[in-house]
Structure formats: structure tokens, C-alpha cells
Short mmCIF file of C-alpha atoms and ligand atoms in Angstrom, two decimals:
data_model
loop_
_atom_site.label_atom_id
_atom_site.label_comp_id
_atom_site.label_asym_id
_atom_site.label_seq_id
_atom_site.Cartn_x
_atom_site.Cartn_y
_atom_site.Cartn_z
CA UNK A 1 -14.26 18.25 -71.16
CA UNK A 2 -14.72 14.54 -71.79
CA UNK A 3 -13.72 12.73 -74.98
CA UNK A 4 -14.69 9.11 -75.67
CA UNK A 5 -12.71 6.67 -77.78
CA UNK A 6 -14.80 3.83 -79.21
CA UNK A 7 -14.20 0.90 -81.56
CA UNK A 8 -16.19 1.15 -84.81
CA UNK A 9 -15.78 -2.46 -85.95
CA UNK A 10 -15.48 -5.83 -84.16
CA UNK A 11 -12.83 -4.76 -81.66
CA UNK A 12 -9.04 -4.82 -81.97
CA UNK A 13 -9.05 -1.56 -83.91
CA UNK A 14 -6.03 -0.22 -82.04
CA UNK A 15 -7.96 1.63 -79.34
CA UNK A 16 -5.19 1.01 -76.80
CA UNK A 17 -2.66 2.72 -79.01
CA UNK A 18 -4.92 5.70 -79.78
CA UNK A 19 -5.94 6.02 -76.13
CA UNK A 20 -2.29 5.93 -75.14
CA UNK A 21 -1.58 8.64 -77.72
CA UNK A 22 -4.44 10.87 -76.54
CA UNK A 23 -3.70 10.18 -72.89
CA UNK A 24 -0.78 12.58 -73.11
CA UNK A 25 -3.27 15.45 -73.34
CA UNK A 26 -5.76 14.06 -70.80
CA UNK A 27 -5.66 14.20 -67.00
CA UNK A 28 -7.87 11.25 -66.29
CA UNK A 29 -8.44 8.08 -68.33
CA UNK A 30 -11.50 5.95 -67.64
CA UNK A 31 -12.25 2.46 -68.88
CA UNK A 32 -16.04 2.15 -68.96
CA UNK A 33 -17.10 -1.43 -69.85
CA UNK A 34 -15.97 -4.96 -70.61
CA UNK A 35 -13.38 -6.84 -68.65
CA UNK A 36 -10.46 -9.14 -69.24
CA UNK A 37 -11.89 -10.05 -72.66
CA UNK A 38 -10.15 -6.90 -73.91
CA UNK A 39 -6.48 -6.78 -74.67
CA UNK A 40 -4.49 -3.66 -75.43
CA UNK A 41 -0.93 -3.76 -76.69
CA UNK A 42 1.16 -0.62 -76.34
CA UNK A 43 4.75 -0.26 -77.46
CA UNK A 44 6.93 2.34 -75.75
CA UNK A 45 10.56 2.25 -76.85
CA UNK A 46 11.62 -1.37 -76.57
CA UNK A 47 8.96 -2.32 -74.05
CA UNK A 48 5.73 -4.02 -75.07
CA UNK A 49 2.88 -3.66 -72.57
CA UNK A 50 -0.26 -5.77 -72.65
CA UNK A 51 -3.27 -4.71 -70.59
CA UNK A 52 -6.60 -6.35 -70.02
CA UNK A 53 -8.20 -4.23 -67.31
CA UNK A 54 -5.99 -1.27 -66.46
CA UNK A 55 -6.60 1.77 -68.70
CA UNK A 56 -3.82 2.34 -71.25
CA UNK A 57 -3.03 5.79 -69.84
CA UNK A 58 -1.23 4.25 -66.87
CA UNK A 59 2.08 4.50 -68.75
CA UNK A 60 2.13 8.28 -68.31
CA UNK A 61 3.19 9.48 -64.88
CA UNK A 62 0.82 11.81 -63.10
CA UNK A 63 -2.39 10.64 -64.79
CA UNK A 64 -5.37 9.18 -63.02
CA UNK A 65 -6.66 5.93 -64.48
CA UNK A 66 -10.08 4.77 -63.40
CA UNK A 67 -11.61 1.34 -63.86
CA UNK A 68 -15.21 2.51 -64.21
CA UNK A 69 -18.52 1.27 -62.85
CA UNK A 70 -19.49 -0.49 -66.09
CA UNK A 71 -16.43 -2.73 -66.07
CA UNK A 72 -16.49 -6.29 -64.76
CA UNK A 73 -13.28 -6.74 -62.80
CA UNK A 74 -11.40 -9.99 -62.43
CA UNK A 75 -9.31 -9.25 -59.32
CA UNK A 76 -6.93 -12.13 -59.94
CA UNK A 77 -5.92 -10.82 -63.38
CA UNK A 78 -5.89 -7.25 -62.10
CA UNK A 79 -3.42 -8.20 -59.37
CA UNK A 80 -1.15 -9.80 -62.01
CA UNK A 81 -1.31 -6.64 -64.15
CA UNK A 82 -0.49 -4.47 -61.14
CA UNK A 83 2.43 -6.73 -60.23
CA UNK A 84 3.82 -6.78 -63.79
CA UNK A 85 3.65 -3.00 -64.14
CA UNK A 86 5.23 -2.50 -60.73
CA UNK A 87 8.10 -4.79 -61.72
CA UNK A 88 8.65 -2.69 -64.84
CA UNK A 89 8.89 0.41 -62.67
CA UNK A 90 5.54 1.92 -63.69
CA UNK A 91 3.89 3.91 -60.91
CA UNK A 92 0.35 2.84 -60.07
CA UNK A 93 -0.31 5.79 -57.82
CA UNK A 94 -3.01 7.11 -60.14
CA UNK A 95 -4.96 3.85 -60.40
CA UNK A 96 -8.55 3.94 -59.10
CA UNK A 97 -11.37 1.47 -59.24
CA UNK A 98 -15.09 2.13 -59.02
CA UNK A 99 -16.93 0.81 -55.98
CA UNK A 100 -19.84 0.00 -58.31
CA UNK A 101 -17.87 -2.19 -60.74
CA UNK A 102 -18.96 -5.82 -60.67
CA UNK A 103 -16.55 -8.62 -59.83
CA UNK A 104 -15.84 -11.63 -62.05
CA UNK A 105 -15.88 -14.69 -59.80
CA UNK A 106 -14.21 -18.04 -60.52
CA UNK A 107 -17.60 -19.61 -61.17
CA UNK A 108 -18.24 -17.04 -63.94
CA UNK A 109 -15.18 -18.20 -65.84
CA UNK A 110 -16.18 -21.84 -65.41
CA UNK A 111 -19.74 -21.12 -66.55
CA UNK A 112 -18.44 -19.32 -69.64
CA UNK A 113 -16.52 -22.47 -70.63
CA UNK A 114 -19.40 -24.82 -69.93
CA UNK A 115 -21.96 -22.67 -71.75
CA UNK A 116 -19.74 -22.35 -74.82
CA UNK A 117 -19.28 -26.12 -74.85
CA UNK A 118 -23.06 -26.55 -74.56
CA UNK A 119 -23.55 -24.39 -77.68
CA UNK A 120 -21.80 -27.19 -79.58
CA UNK A 121 -21.65 -26.42 -83.31
CA UNK A 122 -22.89 -22.84 -82.85
CA UNK A 123 -20.59 -21.25 -80.28
CA UNK A 124 -20.31 -17.48 -79.86
CA UNK A 125 -16.55 -17.80 -79.70
CA UNK A 126 -16.28 -15.97 -76.37
CA UNK A 127 -12.92 -15.25 -74.78
CA UNK A 128 -13.88 -17.64 -71.91
CA UNK A 129 -13.05 -14.95 -69.35
CA UNK A 130 -16.40 -15.12 -67.61
CA UNK A 131 -17.70 -11.87 -69.10
CA UNK A 132 -21.20 -13.02 -70.11
CA UNK A 133 -21.95 -14.86 -66.83
CA UNK A 134 -20.69 -11.88 -64.76
CA UNK A 135 -22.95 -9.45 -66.61
CA UNK A 136 -25.82 -11.97 -66.35
CA UNK A 137 -25.52 -11.88 -62.57
CA UNK A 138 -25.34 -8.07 -62.66
CA UNK A 139 -28.56 -7.83 -64.67
CA UNK A 140 -30.21 -10.50 -62.51
CA UNK A 141 -29.36 -8.26 -59.52
CA UNK A 142 -27.32 -10.95 -57.85
CA UNK A 143 -23.85 -9.74 -58.80
CA UNK A 144 -21.07 -8.93 -56.37
CA UNK A 145 -19.70 -5.40 -56.63
CA UNK A 146 -16.36 -4.03 -55.50
CA UNK A 147 -18.18 -2.30 -52.64
CA UNK A 148 -19.52 -5.71 -51.51
CA UNK A 149 -16.08 -7.25 -51.72
CA UNK A 150 -14.80 -4.68 -49.26
CA UNK A 151 -17.56 -5.44 -46.75
CA UNK A 152 -16.71 -8.81 -45.19
CA UNK A 153 -20.25 -9.62 -44.00
CA UNK A 154 -21.96 -8.51 -47.19
CA UNK A 155 -19.47 -10.47 -49.25
CA UNK A 156 -19.99 -13.69 -47.28
CA UNK A 157 -23.76 -13.34 -47.53
CA UNK A 158 -23.81 -12.61 -51.26
CA UNK A 159 -21.29 -15.29 -52.05
CA UNK A 160 -23.16 -17.96 -50.02
CA UNK A 161 -26.35 -17.06 -51.85
CA UNK A 162 -24.65 -17.16 -55.26
CA UNK A 163 -22.85 -20.45 -54.60
CA UNK A 164 -26.03 -22.20 -53.55
CA UNK A 165 -27.51 -21.62 -57.01
CA UNK A 166 -24.26 -21.97 -58.96
CA UNK A 167 -23.22 -25.24 -57.32
CA UNK A 168 -26.64 -26.72 -58.06
CA UNK A 169 -26.14 -25.70 -61.67
CA UNK A 170 -22.63 -27.18 -61.81
CA UNK A 171 -23.69 -30.47 -60.26
CA UNK A 172 -27.24 -30.82 -61.61
CA UNK A 173 -27.01 -29.43 -65.14
CA UNK A 174 -23.36 -29.72 -66.10
CA UNK A 175 -22.35 -32.67 -63.90
CA UNK A 176 -19.14 -31.03 -62.69
CA UNK A 177 -17.80 -30.13 -59.26
CA UNK A 178 -18.80 -26.82 -57.68
CA UNK A 179 -16.84 -24.22 -55.73
CA UNK A 180 -15.98 -23.99 -52.05
CA UNK A 181 -17.21 -20.99 -50.09
CA UNK A 182 -14.23 -20.96 -47.74
CA UNK A 183 -11.66 -21.11 -50.50
CA UNK A 184 -13.19 -18.17 -52.36
CA UNK A 185 -13.58 -16.21 -49.13
CA UNK A 186 -9.90 -16.66 -48.33
CA UNK A 187 -8.68 -15.81 -51.83
CA UNK A 188 -10.96 -12.80 -52.29
CA UNK A 189 -10.30 -11.52 -48.78
CA UNK A 190 -6.72 -10.95 -49.91
CA UNK A 191 -7.82 -9.15 -53.07
CA UNK A 192 -10.08 -6.93 -50.97
CA UNK A 193 -7.14 -5.80 -48.82
CA UNK A 194 -5.03 -5.01 -51.88
CA UNK A 195 -7.78 -3.17 -53.76
CA UNK A 196 -9.24 -1.19 -50.83
CA UNK A 197 -6.92 1.83 -51.17
CA UNK A 198 -7.79 2.18 -54.87
CA UNK A 199 -11.56 2.26 -54.53
CA UNK A 200 -13.52 5.44 -55.34
CA UNK A 201 -17.04 6.55 -56.22
CA UNK A 202 -16.36 6.90 -59.95
CA UNK A 203 -19.10 9.37 -60.87
CA UNK A 204 -18.33 11.61 -57.89
CA UNK A 205 -14.62 11.46 -58.62
CA UNK A 206 -15.09 12.43 -62.29
CA UNK A 207 -17.57 15.17 -61.43
CA UNK A 208 -14.96 16.77 -59.18
CA UNK A 209 -12.28 16.33 -61.83
CA UNK A 210 -14.45 18.11 -64.41
CA UNK A 211 -15.21 20.92 -61.95
CA UNK A 212 -11.46 21.41 -61.60
CA UNK A 213 -11.16 21.76 -65.38
CA UNK A 214 -9.53 18.36 -65.87
CA UNK A 215 -9.66 16.62 -69.23
CA UNK A 216 -11.23 13.18 -69.19
CA UNK A 217 -10.67 10.45 -71.75
CA UNK A 218 -13.18 7.60 -71.78
CA UNK A 219 -11.82 4.36 -73.17
CA UNK A 220 -14.17 1.75 -74.57
CA UNK A 221 -13.25 -1.89 -75.04
CA UNK A 222 -14.34 -4.16 -77.93
CA UNK A 223 -16.26 -2.36 -80.71
CA UNK A 224 -19.64 -1.17 -81.96
CA UNK A 225 -20.35 -4.40 -83.86
CA UNK A 226 -19.83 -6.37 -80.63
CA UNK A 227 -22.22 -4.10 -78.71
CA UNK A 228 -24.98 -5.98 -76.92
CA UNK A 229 -27.68 -3.70 -78.40
CA UNK A 230 -26.14 -2.39 -81.62
CA UNK A 231 -23.89 -5.26 -82.72
CA UNK A 232 -24.52 -8.52 -84.55
CA UNK A 233 -26.56 -10.16 -81.78
CA UNK A 234 -26.10 -12.85 -80.50
CA UNK A 235 -22.47 -12.78 -81.69
CA UNK A 236 -21.65 -9.89 -79.40
CA UNK A 237 -20.16 -9.22 -76.02
CA UNK A 238 -22.36 -8.69 -72.96
CA UNK A 239 -21.79 -4.95 -72.48
CA UNK A 240 -22.15 -1.66 -74.39
CA UNK A 241 -18.93 -0.57 -76.07
CA UNK A 242 -20.78 2.32 -77.80
CA UNK A 243 -20.39 5.88 -76.54
CA UNK A 244 -23.67 5.69 -74.59
CA UNK A 245 -22.02 2.94 -72.56
CA UNK A 246 -19.35 5.51 -71.75
CA UNK A 247 -21.89 7.62 -69.96
CA UNK A 248 -23.53 4.73 -68.12
CA UNK A 249 -20.24 3.03 -67.29
CA UNK A 250 -18.53 6.12 -65.91
CA UNK A 251 -21.39 8.01 -64.29
CA UNK A 252 -20.84 11.10 -66.45
CA UNK A 253 -24.15 12.42 -67.79
CA UNK A 254 -24.53 12.03 -71.60
CA UNK A 255 -24.12 15.73 -72.47
CA UNK A 256 -20.74 15.82 -70.78
CA UNK A 257 -19.13 13.68 -73.47
CA UNK A 258 -18.44 16.40 -76.01
CA UNK A 259 -16.41 14.47 -78.58
CA UNK A 260 -16.54 10.85 -79.67
CA UNK A 261 -13.66 9.46 -81.71
CA UNK A 262 -14.26 6.25 -83.64
CA UNK A 263 -11.27 3.99 -84.13
CA UNK A 264 -11.25 2.10 -87.41
CA UNK A 265 -8.70 -0.24 -88.82
CA UNK A 266 -7.84 0.47 -92.46
CA UNK A 267 -9.34 -2.99 -93.10
CA UNK A 268 -11.63 -5.13 -90.90
CA UNK A 269 -11.02 -8.02 -88.52
CA UNK A 270 -13.18 -10.18 -86.35
CA UNK A 271 -12.38 -12.87 -83.81
CA UNK A 272 -15.05 -15.29 -82.78
CA UNK A 273 -18.01 -16.41 -84.80
CA UNK A 274 -20.79 -14.54 -86.56
CA UNK A 275 -21.49 -12.86 -89.90
CA UNK A 276 -18.78 -10.78 -91.55
CA UNK A 277 -19.78 -9.60 -95.08
CA UNK A 278 -16.38 -8.34 -96.30
CA UNK A 279 -14.40 -11.36 -95.04
CA UNK A 280 -11.61 -12.32 -97.43
CA UNK A 281 -11.03 -16.01 -98.05
CA UNK A 282 -7.50 -16.72 -99.13
CA UNK A 283 -4.54 -14.76 -100.37
CA UNK A 284 -4.79 -11.03 -99.57
CA UNK A 285 -6.46 -11.88 -96.24
CA UNK A 286 -3.67 -14.24 -95.22
CA UNK A 287 -1.09 -11.64 -96.13
CA UNK A 288 -2.86 -8.94 -94.09
CA UNK A 289 -3.07 -11.36 -91.11
CA UNK A 290 0.67 -11.99 -91.19
CA UNK A 291 1.78 -8.41 -91.86
CA UNK A 292 -0.67 -6.99 -89.30
CA UNK A 293 0.09 -9.77 -86.78
CA UNK A 294 -3.64 -10.33 -86.52
CA UNK A 295 -3.77 -12.80 -83.65
CA UNK A 296 -5.82 -12.12 -80.50
CA UNK A 297 -4.01 -10.40 -77.60
CA UNK A 298 -6.24 -12.21 -75.12
CA UNK A 299 -6.72 -15.61 -76.73
CA UNK A 300 -4.00 -15.86 -79.42
CA UNK A 301 -6.66 -16.89 -81.96
CA UNK A 302 -6.04 -15.94 -85.64
CA UNK A 303 -8.37 -13.09 -86.54
CA UNK A 304 -10.67 -13.26 -89.55
CA UNK A 305 -9.72 -10.60 -92.11
CA UNK A 306 -11.91 -8.49 -94.40
CA UNK A 307 -11.90 -5.33 -96.52
CA UNK A 308 -12.88 -2.02 -95.00
CA UNK A 309 -16.65 -1.80 -94.68
CA UNK A 310 -18.14 1.69 -94.71
CA UNK A 311 -21.65 0.33 -94.06
CA UNK A 312 -20.25 -0.75 -90.70
CA UNK A 313 -18.47 2.60 -90.21
CA UNK A 314 -21.64 4.54 -90.99
CA UNK A 315 -23.56 2.40 -88.50
CA UNK A 316 -20.88 3.26 -85.94
CA UNK A 317 -21.03 6.96 -86.88
CA UNK A 318 -24.75 7.02 -86.18
CA UNK A 319 -25.00 5.00 -82.98
CA UNK A 320 -21.99 6.71 -81.39
CA UNK A 321 -22.52 10.21 -82.79
CA UNK A 322 -18.90 10.15 -83.98
CA UNK A 323 -17.13 13.42 -84.59
CA UNK A 324 -13.86 12.02 -85.92
CA UNK A 325 -12.31 8.81 -87.12
CA UNK A 326 -8.84 7.57 -86.25
CA UNK A 327 -7.58 5.23 -88.97
CA UNK A 328 -5.12 2.62 -87.76
CA UNK A 329 -2.82 0.03 -89.35
CA UNK A 330 -2.78 1.77 -92.73
CA UNK A 331 0.81 0.57 -93.19
CA UNK A 332 -0.40 -3.05 -93.23
CA UNK A 333 -2.06 -2.49 -96.63
CA UNK A 334 1.27 -1.58 -98.27
CA UNK A 335 2.13 -3.79 -101.24
CA UNK A 336 -1.41 -4.78 -102.20
CA UNK A 337 -2.05 -3.91 -105.83
CA UNK A 338 -5.65 -2.93 -105.40
CA UNK A 339 -7.78 -2.22 -102.33
CA UNK A 340 -11.49 -2.70 -101.93
CA UNK A 341 -13.82 -0.61 -99.80
CA UNK A 342 -17.38 -1.79 -99.23
CA UNK A 343 -19.91 0.96 -99.95
CA UNK A 344 -23.22 -0.93 -99.69
CA UNK A 345 -24.68 -4.44 -99.50
CA UNK A 346 -26.72 -6.40 -101.98
CA UNK A 347 -29.29 -8.11 -99.81
CA UNK A 348 -32.01 -10.36 -101.21
CA UNK A 349 -32.20 -8.36 -104.44
CA UNK A 350 -32.04 -4.96 -102.79
CA UNK A 351 -29.19 -2.51 -102.26
CA UNK A 352 -28.95 -1.47 -98.61
CA UNK A 353 -26.66 0.82 -96.61
CA UNK A 354 -27.57 -0.24 -93.10
CA UNK A 355 -26.99 -3.29 -90.89
CA UNK A 356 -30.11 -5.49 -90.84
CA UNK A 357 -31.14 -6.73 -87.39
CA UNK A 358 -32.02 -10.21 -88.63
CA UNK A 359 -29.02 -12.49 -88.45
CA UNK A 360 -29.95 -14.55 -91.51
CA UNK A 361 -30.61 -11.36 -93.49
CA UNK A 362 -27.18 -10.02 -92.48
CA UNK A 363 -25.66 -13.36 -93.45
CA UNK A 364 -27.21 -12.92 -96.91
CA UNK A 365 -25.60 -9.50 -97.45
CA UNK A 366 -23.05 -9.41 -100.25
CA UNK A 367 -20.71 -6.42 -100.26
CA UNK A 368 -20.55 -3.99 -103.17
CA UNK A 369 -17.06 -2.61 -103.52
CA UNK A 370 -15.28 0.46 -104.75
CA UNK A 371 -11.76 -0.40 -105.86
CA UNK A 372 -8.80 1.90 -105.54
CA UNK A 373 -5.11 1.38 -106.35
CA UNK A 374 -2.69 0.40 -103.60
CA UNK A 375 0.86 1.68 -102.96
CA UNK A 376 4.30 0.13 -102.50
CA UNK A 377 6.08 2.57 -100.18
CA UNK A 378 6.61 1.65 -96.53
CA UNK A 379 4.37 4.16 -94.70
CA UNK A 380 5.77 3.30 -91.29
CA UNK A 381 8.95 5.26 -92.02
CA UNK A 382 7.36 8.42 -93.43
CA UNK A 383 7.22 11.25 -90.90
CA UNK A 384 4.63 13.55 -92.47
CA UNK A 385 1.21 12.49 -93.79
CA UNK A 386 1.65 14.99 -96.65
CA UNK A 387 4.59 12.88 -97.86
CA UNK A 388 2.54 9.69 -98.02
CA UNK A 389 2.09 8.26 -101.54
CA UNK A 390 -0.91 9.73 -103.37
CA UNK A 391 -2.74 6.37 -103.33
CA UNK A 392 -2.55 6.15 -99.53
CA UNK A 393 -3.78 9.72 -99.10
CA UNK A 394 -6.56 8.97 -101.57
CA UNK A 395 -7.56 5.93 -99.52
CA UNK A 396 -7.89 8.13 -96.44
CA UNK A 397 -9.88 10.74 -98.37
CA UNK A 398 -12.19 8.02 -99.68
CA UNK A 399 -12.90 6.89 -96.11
CA UNK A 400 -13.75 10.49 -95.23
CA UNK A 401 -16.04 10.86 -98.23
CA UNK A 402 -17.82 7.56 -97.68
CA UNK A 403 -18.44 8.18 -93.98
CA UNK A 404 -18.80 11.96 -93.93
CA UNK A 405 -16.31 12.04 -91.06
CA UNK A 406 -12.94 13.77 -90.85
CA UNK A 407 -10.01 11.46 -90.17
CA UNK A 408 -8.18 13.09 -87.27
CA UNK A 409 -5.42 10.52 -86.74
CA UNK A 410 -3.68 8.05 -89.03
CA UNK A 411 -1.53 5.38 -87.47
CA UNK A 412 1.12 3.50 -89.41
CA UNK A 413 2.96 1.50 -86.76
CA UNK A 414 2.95 0.57 -83.10
CA UNK A 415 5.30 3.34 -81.92
CA UNK A 416 3.99 6.62 -80.57
CA UNK A 417 5.65 8.76 -83.29
CA UNK A 418 3.94 6.63 -85.95
CA UNK A 419 0.59 8.30 -85.25
CA UNK A 420 0.03 11.25 -87.60
CA UNK A 421 -2.19 14.08 -86.39
CA UNK A 422 -4.45 15.51 -89.09
CA UNK A 423 -6.84 17.24 -86.68
CA UNK A 424 -6.46 18.13 -83.00
CA UNK A 425 -8.94 16.25 -80.80
CA UNK A 426 -8.43 17.80 -77.34
P1 IMP B 501 -16.95 -12.32 -74.64
O1 IMP B 501 -16.81 -10.84 -74.58
O2 IMP B 501 -15.75 -13.05 -74.09
O3 IMP B 501 -18.23 -12.81 -74.06
O4 IMP B 501 -16.99 -12.75 -76.20
C1 IMP B 501 -18.07 -12.38 -77.05
C2 IMP B 501 -17.58 -12.03 -78.45
O5 IMP B 501 -16.82 -10.81 -78.39
C3 IMP B 501 -16.63 -13.06 -79.07
O6 IMP B 501 -16.83 -13.06 -80.47
C4 IMP B 501 -15.25 -12.51 -78.76
O7 IMP B 501 -14.27 -12.98 -79.67
C5 IMP B 501 -15.50 -11.02 -78.92
N1 IMP B 501 -14.58 -10.18 -78.14
C6 IMP B 501 -14.61 -9.94 -76.82
N2 IMP B 501 -13.63 -9.11 -76.47
C7 IMP B 501 -12.99 -8.78 -77.60
C8 IMP B 501 -11.90 -7.90 -77.88
O8 IMP B 501 -11.33 -7.22 -77.02
N3 IMP B 501 -11.53 -7.84 -79.19
C9 IMP B 501 -12.16 -8.52 -80.17
N4 IMP B 501 -13.19 -9.33 -79.95
C10 IMP B 501 -13.59 -9.46 -78.67
#
């Protein structure tokens, strides 16, 4: 069977932690899209691990972790992650990488910076990791894939072709220096040698794993509202974090993903620009940011904070065909007198319960809230969900009622034992 874990909001919902938790029951963990724009933080005992490309499941011995075909791989960062994990004594024996994954080149990172600067007062707020430009080359059918990197002649040919255009762009449009073919060839030749033993045909590999009765966990990066097709375009990432992206980015046919779990923070955050109806200006937002340590894993930027938005969650339920929700960071809301949950929007004189496609229309949406009392007890120390204060359990029940989805997991802290299981997923 294959289970997919997807973000329901604007990323940073705690997918890494939930994936790590579910990885215990899985045999094979597959990251299916995005790149080094993602950042997962996992705490095991006293160790804090931060990943950008390697699937979170790598911390369990004996699991296979695949960087899927839909991912854009930055080999330089990947090598650093491999090195760091090796130094901490983590085995990387199970790490695989798809031969169809595209490679982020140094000129993609540079282009990301230059294009953001060109947007001036209206930036997207990208992570500057070269994600957009790498996917642009993929879609333009001039990307370089892992399979090309391993083939010296093909790599030279594709790189020469790419650099001709890119260097013209750097010099002619942006007025900056370009890149040297020989330098990239030398640097990437070394990456090719290191990565070669890890490379597999992802779809074929997973097909065999399923035939052997293995359990597969698909791990999405970012979230539904950052999805290229279903998010708040153009303030989105350049890939498909939704569950459909899990099929495309792994090579598992759609029907094979039997369960999709949506990860939702107990409130909402967003990094980068773009509309955010339930954003809180001022006091409770600042408190949530500090208590929840809401600063980007990848960029260190302070995250924008908002109340939980069930219009967003229902959008995510529909486009991902969610079966369960996992509610994370519930402990962060402790101590707030009253909590708000958005149930619909007031938009240009009309009440709506969907996300409008038009950006200016979405910007005009004012949230309508349901208010519920908060609690004072520290949830992070309570072992059993049944012993949570009534107000916290009511909050969870309200989320279930407003989304029509059962909450299968509730997480109240970064440690593994702080995830409460309400329903079995695997
Ligand atoms: P890009 O993915 O770097 O192109 O950035 C596009 C948008 O997605 C920006 O608003 C980023 O802040 C946001 N973004 C990308 N990756 C993540 C993530 O892992 N968590 C939260 N936001 C992200």
C-alpha cells in the first residue's frame, strides 16, 4: 500500500515530524517534489536534524528513502546533507535517487536571485534556492536530469547548450558575469561519481517494492496553498505538493495511493508574500510566533501567523482527496484566552466557502470566525489525548466537524512520543 502525506496550508505544517513518525511503519519513504526550498526539522533524543532533500525516514535503520523523479536535486546541498548525517553515525545505505529527477545548477540559483530582484516591490518571496528556474528548464525541455549527469558526453552537451543561453541572459539582460563550462564540469563530475551508486529507476523500484508487499510513504514538501495549480498563484512554488504530484513525482499510478493524510497546523503560517486572509497583526500572532519558534528552517525568515482557516483546509481536503488530518503544534495555542477558527469568507458582499482564483478577489476576502475558549494546561506533558483539557479536545472536534475529516494524529511537541494517535493510518 502507499500512503501520501501532504501539507494542507502554506507549508511548514510539521510534515517532517509526521513523516518521521509514520516512517516507523513504512518500508520505503519517497520524497516526490520540490527541492532545497523545503526544510524539515526532526528531534530525536537530544539530536536535532535538519533536512532539505533527503526524506525524513532516513533516521530509521533499514528503511529505503527515495528522492523521487519530481524532485529538483541540488547535488551540492545533498552532498552536505549526506556528509552531516554520516558524521552523526546515520547509515545512508537505504538512500536512493531517481534517474529522472532534475538537477539544480548554479545558474538556477543565480537566476532565482536576479529574477526576485527584478520583481522589485512585488517579489514572490522565494527561498532563492533556484527552484523556479530549475523547473522552468524542466518544462522547457532543456533541463539536466540525474541520468544526464551520469553520462559524461550527454552532460557536456546539455550543459554547453544551456550555458550559451544562460550566459547571454546574465550578460545581456542582467549585466552580470556568467558561468564557466569547465568549472561546472569539474565540480559536477565529482557529484556524479558520488551519486552514481544511489541512482535507481524510481517507478520501477517502487513497483517492485509494492509487489513484495512493502509499505510506501510518499512525502510531499511545501503545502497545498503553495501548489502551482491549486495554490495562490503566482505566490506559489513551481511544483505540485498536492497528492496528485505524489503520483507524478514517484511514478506510482494514481490508484495506488490508497490514503492521503493532510497535515495541518493548529493555526496557520505563511512565509513569503501573497494573500493570507486569517493573518493576525499584533499581539496573539507575535506570541504564537515566539512560542512556536515560527522562523523558516531554510531561510530563517519570521513566518506570518494567522488563525486556523477551515476554508483552506476544505480546499485541501478536496484537491488532495484527504482521508485524515494530522493536527500539529496544538501545544503552541496554550495560554490564549480565546481561539478563532475561520469558517467562511465575506467577499465583496457575499459569503463564500471556497478559494477564489482571482488574486484581487482573494485579497478582498475577510474571514468569518467561530470563537472557542482556550486552555491553560501545558499539553506537551500530557501522555494521553483523553486527558487533554476539554477546551483542547473541543478544538480538535471542531476541526473535525468543520472539515468533515477525522483527526488521526495530534502533535504537541517536537519529540516522537509527543504525537498522539487517535486513528491508525497504516
Ligand atoms: P520557491 O519554492 O523558493 O520558489 O518559493 C516560492 C514560495 O514558496 C515562497 O513564498 C516561499 O516562501 C514558499 N516556500 C517554498 N518552500 C517552502 C517551504 O518548505 N515552506 C514554506 N514555504 C515555502
